[in-house]
Amino acid sequence: NIVGRDLLSRYEFALMVASIFGGDKEKIKPTNVIGKVKRPRHAGLATSKARMLNIPIYSAIEGLKAFGQQNRNKIFEQLRMEI
């Protein structure tokens, strides 16, 4: 696995996922509650080694779109099973 080049909050990422996969963005609410484990509000990983190896680094939106195109049928099957 490798990270993208964006630094996003969980809220921003959830909105992005909803917009790409047709979710209801109105149901996604920002919160200050992080959970039982203390986590940084914004965290990221270095991608310098991947870039040195000429591994392409995509934005979050590019990665989600590619994932959606590759897995569209699987995603819809899973959503139908959960409804």
Short mmCIF file of C-alpha atoms in Angstrom, two decimals:
data_model
loop_
_atom_site.label_atom_id
_atom_site.label_comp_id
_atom_site.label_asym_id
_atom_site.label_seq_id
_atom_site.Cartn_x
_atom_site.Cartn_y
_atom_site.Cartn_z
CA ASN A 1 0.00 0.00 0.00
CA ILE A 2 1.02 3.57 -0.56
CA VAL A 3 -0.49 6.89 0.36
CA GLY A 4 -1.51 9.68 -1.95
CA ARG A 5 -0.14 13.17 -2.14
CA ASP A 6 -3.11 14.80 -0.35
CA LEU A 7 -3.43 15.63 3.31
CA LEU A 8 -7.13 15.34 4.19
CA SER A 9 -9.21 15.16 7.32
CA ARG A 10 -11.40 12.09 7.75
CA TYR A 11 -14.41 14.34 7.14
CA GLU A 12 -13.00 15.67 3.86
CA PHE A 13 -12.18 12.14 2.74
CA ALA A 14 -15.68 10.90 3.61
CA LEU A 15 -17.21 13.74 1.54
CA MET A 16 -14.97 12.80 -1.37
CA VAL A 17 -15.99 9.13 -1.13
CA ALA A 18 -19.67 10.09 -1.01
CA SER A 19 -19.38 12.34 -4.05
CA ILE A 20 -17.66 9.66 -6.14
CA PHE A 21 -19.79 6.69 -5.10
CA GLY A 22 -23.15 8.47 -4.89
CA GLY A 23 -23.48 8.68 -1.13
CA ASP A 24 -25.59 11.27 0.65
CA LYS A 25 -23.15 13.99 1.72
CA GLU A 26 -25.83 15.51 3.97
CA LYS A 27 -25.53 12.48 6.26
CA ILE A 28 -21.83 13.08 6.82
CA LYS A 29 -21.23 15.39 9.75
CA PRO A 30 -17.92 16.74 11.04
CA THR A 31 -17.09 15.81 14.60
CA ASN A 32 -14.47 16.55 17.21
CA VAL A 33 -14.73 13.02 18.61
CA ILE A 34 -11.85 10.91 17.37
CA GLY A 35 -12.53 7.75 19.37
CA LYS A 36 -10.95 5.96 22.29
CA VAL A 37 -7.44 6.15 20.86
CA LYS A 38 -5.75 9.53 20.61
CA ARG A 39 -4.96 10.27 16.98
CA PRO A 40 -3.57 13.37 15.33
CA ARG A 41 -6.20 15.55 13.70
CA HIS A 42 -4.15 15.64 10.50
CA ALA A 43 -1.63 12.92 9.70
CA GLY A 44 0.32 12.03 6.61
CA LEU A 45 3.08 9.79 5.37
CA ALA A 46 6.21 10.67 3.44
CA THR A 47 6.21 9.65 -0.22
CA SER A 48 9.77 10.68 -1.08
CA LYS A 49 11.10 7.10 -1.42
CA ALA A 50 8.23 6.12 -3.73
CA ARG A 51 8.95 9.16 -5.89
CA MET A 52 12.66 8.27 -5.99
CA LEU A 53 11.61 4.87 -7.38
CA ASN A 54 9.36 6.59 -9.95
CA ILE A 55 6.23 5.10 -8.41
CA PRO A 56 3.31 7.32 -9.41
CA ILE A 57 1.66 9.14 -6.52
CA TYR A 58 -1.98 10.01 -7.11
CA SER A 59 -4.31 12.43 -5.42
CA ALA A 60 -7.10 11.05 -3.23
CA ILE A 61 -9.72 11.87 -5.88
CA GLU A 62 -7.67 10.15 -8.61
CA GLY A 63 -7.23 7.05 -6.46
CA LEU A 64 -10.91 6.85 -5.52
CA LYS A 65 -11.99 7.25 -9.13
CA ALA A 66 -9.60 4.51 -10.26
CA PHE A 67 -10.79 2.25 -7.45
CA GLY A 68 -14.39 2.91 -8.42
CA GLN A 69 -13.77 2.07 -12.06
CA GLN A 70 -11.94 -1.14 -11.21
CA ASN A 71 -14.41 -2.29 -8.56
CA ARG A 72 -17.75 -0.77 -9.58
CA ASN A 73 -19.60 -4.08 -9.88
CA LYS A 74 -18.21 -5.41 -6.60
CA ILE A 75 -19.14 -2.19 -4.80
CA PHE A 76 -22.72 -2.23 -6.05
CA GLU A 77 -23.10 -5.92 -5.16
CA GLN A 78 -21.86 -5.19 -1.64
CA LEU A 79 -24.20 -2.22 -1.27
CA ARG A 80 -27.18 -4.33 -2.38
CA MET A 81 -26.27 -7.01 0.15
CA GLU A 82 -26.14 -4.44 2.97
CA ILE A 83 -29.49 -2.81 2.14
#
